[in-house]
PDB file of C-alpha atoms and ligand atoms in Angstrom:
ATOM      1  CA  MET F   1      39.295 -71.568  -7.551  1.00 71.00           C
ATOM      2  CA  PRO F   2      37.090 -68.523  -6.719  1.00 72.00           C
ATOM      3  CA  ALA F   3      39.082 -65.256  -6.711  1.00 73.00           C
ATOM      4  CA  THR F   4      39.714 -63.893  -3.212  1.00 73.00           C
ATOM      5  CA  PRO F   5      37.692 -60.671  -2.748  1.00 69.00           C
ATOM      6  CA  ALA F   6      39.774 -57.469  -2.767  1.00 75.00           C
ATOM      7  CA  TRP F   7      40.497 -55.924   0.645  1.00 76.00           C
ATOM      8  CA  PRO F   8      39.373 -53.419   1.709  1.00 82.00           C
ATOM      9  CA  PRO F   9      36.097 -53.775  -0.223  1.00 82.00           C
ATOM     10  CA  LYS F  10      35.279 -51.022  -2.724  1.00 84.00           C
ATOM     11  CA  SER F  11      32.407 -49.973  -0.478  1.00 85.00           C
ATOM     12  CA  THR F  12      34.775 -49.087   2.384  1.00 93.00           C
ATOM     13  CA  PRO F  13      33.832 -45.597   3.591  1.00 95.00           C
ATOM     14  CA  ARG F  14      36.449 -42.834   3.477  1.00 96.00           C
ATOM     15  CA  LEU F  15      36.781 -40.066   6.060  1.00 97.00           C
ATOM     16  CA  PHE F  16      38.936 -36.976   6.449  1.00 97.00           C
ATOM     17  CA  VAL F  17      40.254 -36.596   9.989  1.00 97.00           C
ATOM     18  CA  GLU F  18      41.747 -33.404  11.407  1.00 94.00           C
ATOM     19  CA  GLN F  19      44.399 -35.204  13.455  1.00 94.00           C
ATOM     20  CA  PRO F  20      47.704 -36.511  12.014  1.00 96.00           C
ATOM     21  CA  LEU F  21      47.579 -40.246  11.236  1.00 98.00           C
ATOM     22  CA  ALA F  22      50.217 -42.953  11.666  1.00 98.00           C
ATOM     23  CA  VAL F  23      50.185 -46.750  11.637  1.00 98.00           C
ATOM     24  CA  GLY F  24      49.405 -48.060  15.126  1.00 98.00           C
ATOM     25  CA  ALA F  25      47.615 -44.897  16.202  1.00 97.00           C
ATOM     26  CA  THR F  26      44.166 -45.072  17.784  1.00 97.00           C
ATOM     27  CA  LEU F  27      41.638 -42.294  17.373  1.00 96.00           C
ATOM     28  CA  ASN F  28      38.181 -41.461  18.596  1.00 97.00           C
ATOM     29  CA  ILE F  29      35.536 -40.332  16.136  1.00 95.00           C
ATOM     30  CA  ALA F  30      32.387 -38.543  17.302  1.00 95.00           C
ATOM     31  CA  GLY F  31      29.701 -36.245  15.895  1.00 93.00           C
ATOM     32  CA  ASN F  32      28.567 -36.412  12.275  1.00 92.00           C
ATOM     33  CA  SER F  33      31.400 -38.704  11.197  1.00 93.00           C
ATOM     34  CA  ALA F  34      30.510 -41.229  13.890  1.00 95.00           C
ATOM     35  CA  HIS F  35      26.840 -41.028  12.926  1.00 95.00           C
ATOM     36  CA  TYR F  36      27.742 -41.564   9.266  1.00 93.00           C
ATOM     37  CA  LEU F  37      29.778 -44.693  10.027  1.00 94.00           C
ATOM     38  CA  THR F  38      27.401 -46.283  12.522  1.00 94.00           C
ATOM     39  CA  GLY F  39      23.989 -44.779  11.706  1.00 93.00           C
ATOM     40  CA  VAL F  40      24.164 -44.491   7.927  1.00 93.00           C
ATOM     41  CA  MET F  41      26.742 -47.126   6.931  1.00 92.00           C
ATOM     42  CA  ARG F  42      25.704 -49.394   9.857  1.00 94.00           C
ATOM     43  CA  LEU F  43      29.301 -50.482  10.427  1.00 95.00           C
ATOM     44  CA  LYS F  44      30.145 -52.845  13.299  1.00 95.00           C
ATOM     45  CA  GLU F  45      33.319 -53.474  15.274  1.00 97.00           C
ATOM     46  CA  GLY F  46      36.007 -54.937  13.013  1.00 96.00           C
ATOM     47  CA  ALA F  47      34.786 -53.069   9.941  1.00 96.00           C
ATOM     48  CA  PRO F  48      37.397 -51.286   7.778  1.00 97.00           C
ATOM     49  CA  VAL F  49      37.427 -47.498   7.287  1.00 98.00           C
ATOM     50  CA  LYS F  50      39.780 -45.468   5.074  1.00 98.00           C
ATOM     51  CA  LEU F  51      41.125 -42.292   6.659  1.00 98.00           C
ATOM     52  CA  PHE F  52      43.161 -39.390   5.296  1.00 98.00           C
ATOM     53  CA  ASP F  53      44.575 -36.388   7.127  1.00 98.00           C
ATOM     54  CA  ASP F  54      45.740 -33.996   4.348  1.00 98.00           C
ATOM     55  CA  ILE F  55      49.202 -34.294   5.901  1.00 97.00           C
ATOM     56  CA  SER F  56      50.764 -37.714   5.353  1.00 97.00           C
ATOM     57  CA  GLY F  57      48.318 -39.655   3.216  1.00 97.00           C
ATOM     58  CA  GLU F  58      45.591 -42.280   3.356  1.00 98.00           C
ATOM     59  CA  TYR F  59      45.381 -45.164   5.847  1.00 98.00           C
ATOM     60  CA  LEU F  60      43.316 -48.267   6.463  1.00 97.00           C
ATOM     61  CA  ALA F  61      41.773 -48.389   9.929  1.00 98.00           C
ATOM     62  CA  THR F  62      39.495 -50.781  11.793  1.00 98.00           C
ATOM     63  CA  ILE F  63      36.620 -50.003  14.123  1.00 97.00           C
ATOM     64  CA  ALA F  64      37.919 -51.207  17.488  1.00 97.00           C
ATOM     65  CA  HIS F  65      35.036 -50.129  19.713  1.00 97.00           C
ATOM     66  CA  LEU F  66      31.542 -48.757  19.164  1.00 95.00           C
ATOM     67  CA  GLY F  67      30.259 -46.289  21.755  1.00 93.00           C
ATOM     68  CA  LYS F  68      26.776 -44.757  21.988  1.00 90.00           C
ATOM     69  CA  ARG F  69      27.761 -41.583  20.121  1.00 92.00           C
ATOM     70  CA  ASP F  70      31.382 -42.207  19.222  1.00 96.00           C
ATOM     71  CA  LEU F  71      33.735 -44.946  18.150  1.00 96.00           C
ATOM     72  CA  ASP F  72      37.404 -45.892  18.427  1.00 97.00           C
ATOM     73  CA  LEU F  73      39.501 -46.776  15.400  1.00 98.00           C
ATOM     74  CA  THR F  74      42.941 -48.330  15.172  1.00 98.00           C
ATOM     75  CA  VAL F  75      45.126 -47.409  12.195  1.00 98.00           C
ATOM     76  CA  ASP F  76      46.430 -50.627  10.635  1.00 98.00           C
ATOM     77  CA  ALA F  77      48.273 -49.697   7.446  1.00 97.00           C
ATOM     78  CA  LYS F  78      49.232 -46.839   5.177  1.00 98.00           C
ATOM     79  CA  LEU F  79      47.612 -47.072   1.745  1.00 97.00           C
ATOM     80  CA  ARG F  80      48.876 -43.989  -0.104  1.00 97.00           C
ATOM     81  CA  ASP F  81      51.003 -40.904   0.337  1.00 98.00           C
ATOM     82  CA  ARG F  82      49.364 -37.477   0.253  1.00 97.00           C
ATOM     83  CA  GLU F  83      48.939 -36.499  -3.385  1.00 96.00           C
ATOM     84  CA  LEU F  84      50.887 -33.706  -5.037  1.00 94.00           C
ATOM     85  CA  SER F  85      47.979 -31.591  -6.291  1.00 93.00           C
ATOM     86  CA  PRO F  86      48.320 -30.010  -9.755  1.00 95.00           C
ATOM     87  CA  ASP F  87      49.404 -26.418  -9.188  1.00 96.00           C
ATOM     88  CA  LEU F  88      46.249 -24.658 -10.327  1.00 98.00           C
ATOM     89  CA  TRP F  89      44.347 -22.080  -8.312  1.00 98.00           C
ATOM     90  CA  ILE F  90      40.853 -20.824  -8.989  1.00 98.00           C
ATOM     91  CA  CYS F  91      40.110 -17.196  -8.124  1.00 98.00           C
ATOM     92  CA  GLN F  92      36.318 -17.120  -8.119  1.00 98.00           C
ATOM     93  CA  ALA F  93      34.223 -13.978  -7.689  1.00 98.00           C
ATOM     94  CA  LEU F  94      31.393 -14.538  -5.213  1.00 98.00           C
ATOM     95  CA  VAL F  95      28.164 -15.721  -6.785  1.00 97.00           C
ATOM     96  CA  LYS F  96      24.918 -16.907  -5.188  1.00 96.00           C
ATOM     97  CA  LYS F  97      25.617 -19.272  -2.266  1.00 93.00           C
ATOM     98  CA  ASP F  98      24.406 -22.578  -3.712  1.00 94.00           C
ATOM     99  CA  ARG F  99      26.274 -22.034  -6.990  1.00 96.00           C
ATOM    100  CA  PHE F 100      29.401 -20.885  -5.136  1.00 97.00           C
ATOM    101  CA  ASP F 101      29.315 -24.037  -3.009  1.00 96.00           C
ATOM    102  CA  TRP F 102      28.853 -26.078  -6.179  1.00 96.00           C
ATOM    103  CA  ILE F 103      31.917 -24.445  -7.775  1.00 97.00           C
ATOM    104  CA  ALA F 104      33.955 -25.212  -4.636  1.00 97.00           C
ATOM    105  CA  GLU F 105      32.882 -28.857  -4.704  1.00 97.00           C
ATOM    106  CA  LYS F 106      33.646 -29.289  -8.449  1.00 97.00           C
ATOM    107  CA  ALA F 107      36.963 -27.455  -8.170  1.00 98.00           C
ATOM    108  CA  CYS F 108      38.006 -29.896  -5.448  1.00 97.00           C
ATOM    109  CA  GLU F 109      36.911 -32.921  -7.486  1.00 97.00           C
ATOM    110  CA  LEU F 110      38.789 -31.609 -10.521  1.00 97.00           C
ATOM    111  CA  GLY F 111      42.035 -31.385  -8.542  1.00 97.00           C
ATOM    112  CA  ILE F 112      42.778 -27.718  -7.843  1.00 98.00           C
ATOM    113  CA  SER F 113      45.318 -26.833  -5.152  1.00 98.00           C
ATOM    114  CA  ARG F 114      43.883 -23.505  -3.906  1.00 98.00           C
ATOM    115  CA  PHE F 115      40.481 -21.816  -3.898  1.00 98.00           C
ATOM    116  CA  VAL F 116      40.488 -18.009  -3.645  1.00 98.00           C
ATOM    117  CA  PRO F 117      37.082 -16.341  -3.065  1.00 98.00           C
ATOM    118  CA  VAL F 118      37.189 -12.891  -4.725  1.00 98.00           C
ATOM    119  CA  LEU F 119      35.037  -9.811  -4.070  1.00 98.00           C
ATOM    120  CA  THR F 120      34.290  -7.603  -7.077  1.00 98.00           C
ATOM    121  CA  ALA F 121      31.986  -4.615  -7.657  1.00 98.00           C
ATOM    122  CA  ARG F 122      29.144  -6.651  -9.122  1.00 98.00           C
ATOM    123  CA  CYS F 123      29.120  -9.513  -6.601  1.00 97.00           C
ATOM    124  CA  VAL F 124      25.551  -9.983  -5.364  1.00 94.00           C
ATOM    125  CA  VAL F 125      26.853 -11.363  -2.060  1.00 94.00           C
ATOM    126  CA  ASP F 126      29.730  -9.925  -0.069  1.00 93.00           C
ATOM    127  CA  LYS F 127      30.678 -12.589   2.417  1.00 94.00           C
ATOM    128  CA  VAL F 128      31.527 -16.262   2.405  1.00 95.00           C
ATOM    129  CA  LYS F 129      31.397 -18.799   5.241  1.00 92.00           C
ATOM    130  CA  ASP F 130      34.840 -20.459   5.298  1.00 89.00           C
ATOM    131  CA  ASP F 131      33.636 -23.415   7.371  1.00 93.00           C
ATOM    132  CA  ARG F 132      30.821 -24.156   4.908  1.00 93.00           C
ATOM    133  CA  LEU F 133      33.274 -24.022   1.979  1.00 95.00           C
ATOM    134  CA  ARG F 134      35.643 -26.343   3.862  1.00 95.00           C
ATOM    135  CA  THR F 135      32.820 -28.794   4.554  1.00 95.00           C
ATOM    136  CA  HIS F 136      31.970 -28.937   0.851  1.00 95.00           C
ATOM    137  CA  MET F 137      35.636 -29.461  -0.031  1.00 96.00           C
ATOM    138  CA  ILE F 138      36.034 -32.229   2.584  1.00 97.00           C
ATOM    139  CA  GLU F 139      32.925 -34.054   1.351  1.00 96.00           C
ATOM    140  CA  ALA F 140      34.126 -33.754  -2.253  1.00 97.00           C
ATOM    141  CA  ALA F 141      37.605 -35.015  -1.328  1.00 98.00           C
ATOM    142  CA  GLU F 142      36.158 -37.974   0.617  1.00 97.00           C
ATOM    143  CA  GLN F 143      33.986 -38.906  -2.377  1.00 96.00           C
ATOM    144  CA  CYS F 144      36.543 -38.426  -5.181  1.00 96.00           C
ATOM    145  CA  GLU F 145      39.340 -40.135  -3.200  1.00 96.00           C
ATOM    146  CA  ARG F 146      41.690 -37.153  -3.029  1.00 97.00           C
ATOM    147  CA  THR F 147      44.281 -37.369  -0.265  1.00 98.00           C
ATOM    148  CA  ALA F 148      44.846 -33.589  -0.158  1.00 97.00           C
ATOM    149  CA  LEU F 149      42.355 -30.782   0.472  1.00 98.00           C
ATOM    150  CA  PRO F 150      42.610 -27.580  -1.573  1.00 97.00           C
ATOM    151  CA  GLN F 151      43.754 -24.602   0.490  1.00 97.00           C
ATOM    152  CA  ILE F 152      40.934 -22.074   0.965  1.00 97.00           C
ATOM    153  CA  ALA F 153      42.101 -18.448   0.977  1.00 97.00           C
ATOM    154  CA  THR F 154      40.268 -15.713   2.854  1.00 96.00           C
ATOM    155  CA  LEU F 155      37.900 -13.524   0.838  1.00 97.00           C
ATOM    156  CA  THR F 156      40.036 -11.061  -1.145  1.00 98.00           C
ATOM    157  CA  ARG F 157      38.999  -7.897  -3.000  1.00 98.00           C
ATOM    158  CA  ILE F 158      40.043  -7.966  -6.683  1.00 98.00           C
ATOM    159  CA  GLU F 159      42.279  -4.917  -6.163  1.00 98.00           C
ATOM    160  CA  ALA F 160      44.179  -6.617  -3.319  1.00 98.00           C
ATOM    161  CA  LEU F 161      44.397  -9.872  -5.282  1.00 98.00           C
ATOM    162  CA  LEU F 162      46.139  -8.074  -8.141  1.00 98.00           C
ATOM    163  CA  GLN F 163      48.344  -6.048  -5.806  1.00 98.00           C
ATOM    164  CA  LYS F 164      49.848  -9.078  -4.036  1.00 97.00           C
ATOM    165  CA  TRP F 165      49.799 -11.488  -6.974  1.00 98.00           C
ATOM    166  CA  PRO F 166      52.737 -13.958  -6.822  1.00 98.00           C
ATOM    167  CA  ALA F 167      55.306 -13.196  -9.529  1.00 96.00           C
ATOM    168  CA  GLU F 168      55.744 -16.829 -10.592  1.00 96.00           C
ATOM    169  CA  ARG F 169      52.060 -17.549 -11.232  1.00 98.00           C
ATOM    170  CA  THR F 170      50.164 -16.902 -14.480  1.00 98.00           C
ATOM    171  CA  LEU F 171      46.715 -15.362 -13.985  1.00 98.00           C
ATOM    172  CA  TYR F 172      44.436 -16.649 -16.749  1.00 98.00           C
ATOM    173  CA  PHE F 173      41.775 -13.947 -16.868  1.00 98.00           C
ATOM    174  CA  CYS F 174      38.669 -15.657 -18.259  1.00 98.00           C
ATOM    175  CA  ASP F 175      37.046 -12.801 -20.127  1.00 98.00           C
ATOM    176  CA  GLU F 176      33.860 -13.247 -22.100  1.00 96.00           C
ATOM    177  CA  ARG F 177      34.746 -10.057 -23.960  1.00 95.00           C
ATOM    178  CA  GLY F 178      37.544 -11.990 -25.642  1.00 94.00           C
ATOM    179  CA  GLY F 179      41.088 -13.197 -25.317  1.00 97.00           C
ATOM    180  CA  GLU F 180      43.449 -15.870 -26.523  1.00 98.00           C
ATOM    181  CA  PRO F 181      41.841 -19.323 -26.858  1.00 98.00           C
ATOM    182  CA  PHE F 182      42.488 -20.733 -23.376  1.00 98.00           C
ATOM    183  CA  LEU F 183      43.897 -24.059 -24.627  1.00 97.00           C
ATOM    184  CA  ASP F 184      46.582 -22.199 -26.621  1.00 98.00           C
ATOM    185  CA  ALA F 185      47.463 -19.870 -23.733  1.00 98.00           C
ATOM    186  CA  ILE F 186      48.196 -22.528 -21.098  1.00 97.00           C
ATOM    187  CA  THR F 187      51.895 -22.881 -20.253  1.00 95.00           C
ATOM    188  CA  ALA F 188      53.660 -25.278 -17.873  1.00 93.00           C
ATOM    189  CA  GLU F 189      53.994 -22.544 -15.214  1.00 92.00           C
ATOM    190  CA  PRO F 190      51.897 -22.555 -12.037  1.00 96.00           C
ATOM    191  CA  GLY F 191      48.557 -21.058 -12.991  1.00 98.00           C
ATOM    192  CA  ALA F 192      45.300 -19.595 -11.735  1.00 98.00           C
ATOM    193  CA  VAL F 193      41.995 -19.058 -13.486  1.00 98.00           C
ATOM    194  CA  LEU F 194      40.025 -15.905 -12.611  1.00 98.00           C
ATOM    195  CA  ILE F 195      36.251 -16.066 -13.057  1.00 98.00           C
ATOM    196  CA  GLY F 196      33.900 -13.139 -12.572  1.00 98.00           C
ATOM    197  CA  PRO F 197      30.482 -12.915 -10.872  1.00 98.00           C
ATOM    198  CA  GLU F 198      27.078 -13.319 -12.531  1.00 96.00           C
ATOM    199  CA  GLY F 199      27.243  -9.738 -13.791  1.00 96.00           C
ATOM    200  CA  GLY F 200      30.847  -9.952 -14.962  1.00 97.00           C
ATOM    201  CA  PHE F 201      33.676  -7.512 -14.219  1.00 98.00           C
ATOM    202  CA  THR F 202      33.238  -3.738 -14.529  1.00 98.00           C
ATOM    203  CA  ASP F 203      35.155  -1.902 -17.254  1.00 98.00           C
ATOM    204  CA  SER F 204      37.620  -0.553 -14.705  1.00 98.00           C
ATOM    205  CA  GLU F 205      38.138  -4.012 -13.162  1.00 98.00           C
ATOM    206  CA  ASN F 206      38.619  -5.473 -16.634  1.00 98.00           C
ATOM    207  CA  ALA F 207      41.227  -2.809 -17.458  1.00 98.00           C
ATOM    208  CA  ALA F 208      43.033  -3.251 -14.126  1.00 98.00           C
ATOM    209  CA  ILE F 209      43.207  -7.039 -14.576  1.00 98.00           C
ATOM    210  CA  ARG F 210      44.446  -6.716 -18.166  1.00 98.00           C
ATOM    211  CA  ALA F 211      47.099  -4.207 -17.030  1.00 98.00           C
ATOM    212  CA  HIS F 212      48.618  -6.736 -14.599  1.00 98.00           C
ATOM    213  CA  PRO F 213      51.910  -8.188 -15.915  1.00 98.00           C
ATOM    214  CA  ASN F 214      50.930 -11.768 -14.970  1.00 98.00           C
ATOM    215  CA  ALA F 215      47.439 -11.581 -16.477  1.00 98.00           C
ATOM    216  CA  ARG F 216      46.593 -13.341 -19.719  1.00 98.00           C
ATOM    217  CA  PRO F 217      43.065 -12.613 -21.007  1.00 98.00           C
ATOM    218  CA  VAL F 218      41.660 -15.913 -22.339  1.00 98.00           C
ATOM    219  CA  SER F 219      38.478 -16.982 -24.064  1.00 98.00           C
ATOM    220  CA  LEU F 220      36.397 -20.045 -23.203  1.00 98.00           C
ATOM    221  CA  GLY F 221      34.638 -19.911 -26.568  1.00 98.00           C
ATOM    222  CA  PRO F 222      32.101 -17.670 -28.307  1.00 97.00           C
ATOM    223  CA  ARG F 223      29.229 -18.197 -25.846  1.00 97.00           C
ATOM    224  CA  ILE F 224      28.624 -16.395 -22.559  1.00 98.00           C
ATOM    225  CA  LEU F 225      28.952 -19.061 -19.876  1.00 98.00           C
ATOM    226  CA  ARG F 226      27.448 -18.888 -16.412  1.00 98.00           C
ATOM    227  CA  ALA F 227      30.162 -18.331 -13.818  1.00 98.00           C
ATOM    228  CA  ASP F 228      29.878 -21.914 -12.563  1.00 98.00           C
ATOM    229  CA  THR F 229      30.074 -23.304 -16.095  1.00 98.00           C
ATOM    230  CA  ALA F 230      33.088 -21.103 -16.823  1.00 98.00           C
ATOM    231  CA  ALA F 231      34.827 -22.225 -13.633  1.00 98.00           C
ATOM    232  CA  VAL F 232      34.439 -25.934 -14.319  1.00 98.00           C
ATOM    233  CA  THR F 233      35.319 -25.472 -17.990  1.00 98.00           C
ATOM    234  CA  ALA F 234      38.497 -23.494 -17.296  1.00 98.00           C
ATOM    235  CA  ILE F 235      39.725 -25.931 -14.629  1.00 98.00           C
ATOM    236  CA  SER F 236      38.979 -28.909 -16.862  1.00 98.00           C
ATOM    237  CA  VAL F 237      40.822 -27.496 -19.867  1.00 98.00           C
ATOM    238  CA  TRP F 238      43.858 -26.652 -17.737  1.00 97.00           C
ATOM    239  CA  MET F 239      43.842 -30.075 -16.049  1.00 97.00           C
ATOM    240  CA  ALA F 240      43.547 -31.887 -19.368  1.00 96.00           C
ATOM    241  CA  LYS F 241      46.550 -29.983 -20.790  1.00 96.00           C
ATOM    242  CA  ASN F 242      48.714 -29.395 -17.738  1.00 94.00           C
ATOM    243  CA  GLY F 243      47.263 -31.363 -14.873  1.00 93.00           C
ATOM    244  CA  ASP F 244      47.416 -34.998 -13.759  1.00 91.00           C
ATOM    245  CA  TRP F 245      44.773 -36.424 -16.028  1.00 89.00           C
ATOM    246  CA  SER F 246      47.140 -38.184 -18.388  1.00 81.00           C
ATOM    247  CA  ALA F 247      48.752 -41.258 -16.813  1.00 63.00           C
TER     248      ALA F 247
HETATM  249  N1  SAM Q 301      29.177 -10.086 -18.191  1.00 71.06           N
HETATM  250  C1  SAM Q 301      28.282 -11.130 -18.679  1.00 71.06           C
HETATM  251  C2  SAM Q 301      26.894 -10.937 -18.085  1.00 71.06           C
HETATM  252  O1  SAM Q 301      26.702  -9.951 -17.413  1.00 71.06           O
HETATM  253  O2  SAM Q 301      26.067 -11.785 -18.348  1.00 71.06           O
HETATM  254  C3  SAM Q 301      28.768 -12.514 -18.332  1.00 71.06           C
HETATM  255  C4  SAM Q 301      29.412 -12.768 -17.032  1.00 71.06           C
HETATM  256  S1  SAM Q 301      29.638 -14.486 -16.886  1.00 71.06           S
HETATM  257  C5  SAM Q 301      28.070 -14.936 -16.350  1.00 71.06           C
HETATM  258  C6  SAM Q 301      30.629 -14.701 -15.477  1.00 71.06           C
HETATM  259  C7  SAM Q 301      32.089 -14.964 -15.765  1.00 71.06           C
HETATM  260  O3  SAM Q 301      32.283 -16.165 -16.492  1.00 71.06           O
HETATM  261  C8  SAM Q 301      32.778 -13.907 -16.591  1.00 71.06           C
HETATM  262  O4  SAM Q 301      33.140 -12.798 -15.793  1.00 71.06           O
HETATM  263  C9  SAM Q 301      33.994 -14.667 -17.101  1.00 71.06           C
HETATM  264  O5  SAM Q 301      34.986 -14.704 -16.090  1.00 71.06           O
HETATM  265  C10 SAM Q 301      33.438 -16.052 -17.329  1.00 71.06           C
HETATM  266  N2  SAM Q 301      33.053 -16.304 -18.711  1.00 71.06           N
HETATM  267  C11 SAM Q 301      31.801 -16.500 -19.181  1.00 71.06           C
HETATM  268  N3  SAM Q 301      31.823 -16.762 -20.502  1.00 71.06           N
HETATM  269  C12 SAM Q 301      33.134 -16.738 -20.892  1.00 71.06           C
HETATM  270  C13 SAM Q 301      33.807 -16.927 -22.142  1.00 71.06           C
HETATM  271  N4  SAM Q 301      33.155 -17.218 -23.256  1.00 71.06           N
HETATM  272  N5  SAM Q 301      35.155 -16.795 -22.166  1.00 71.06           N
HETATM  273  C14 SAM Q 301      35.851 -16.492 -21.035  1.00 71.06           C
HETATM  274  N6  SAM Q 301      35.266 -16.312 -19.822  1.00 71.06           N
HETATM  275  C15 SAM Q 301      33.914 -16.426 -19.755  1.00 71.06           C
END
């Protein structure tokens, strides 16, 4: 007896939608998402689509009607609840745009709950486009099957970040000048990893961070890592020890 194929098929596309989802709801999709489903994926009426809203979870929907530039979907069933993201933030000093976007995308894939862009003295750029960051996070979440999007904080100067740091959260200060081996330093508390810009932190920034009661200077090994390498490494080590990687 041939096995019945799984439903929905593995190839079913996945989309984030801004509006709250519920079984029985109908929604209209237009713009890039509509083009992706009809122009790129060539889906027809009756085709399945997975949707998630970063509020209640992930749903299975069906294309009910194809318009010229939009389409209607009906939500048929709930597949999963919204995930409880591991409670790790990344506080990332601004680096060149393409690398910064890459860090945002990898941080989302690796499961972080909050992304905090940080401005320090040696940042070579001094602004960040929130909507571009969000787009990268949404695309990463659609691809890696997350049901929650990381929160994106507004750009924060390092001084202000330290000033209003939440008392319950450990700030793992990734410092290439040295610190405790990161794997040994990780505790079960909510955490954040702080990564500097291409040129690193200034001496006064380094001293101010180290003086903060929640800061723990940690080392990611004897080599000087690029900021993007350090970001992915720090998140991965924390996730492996404290995150949701073990079943
Ligand atoms: N200051 C150096 C420079 O000017 O080349 C290196 C800065 S490094 C490119 C950027 C950031 O990555 C650092 O500020 C630090 O947060 C992190 N980082 C790099 N290597 C590290 C290591 N071995 N241990 C801990 N953090 C590291």
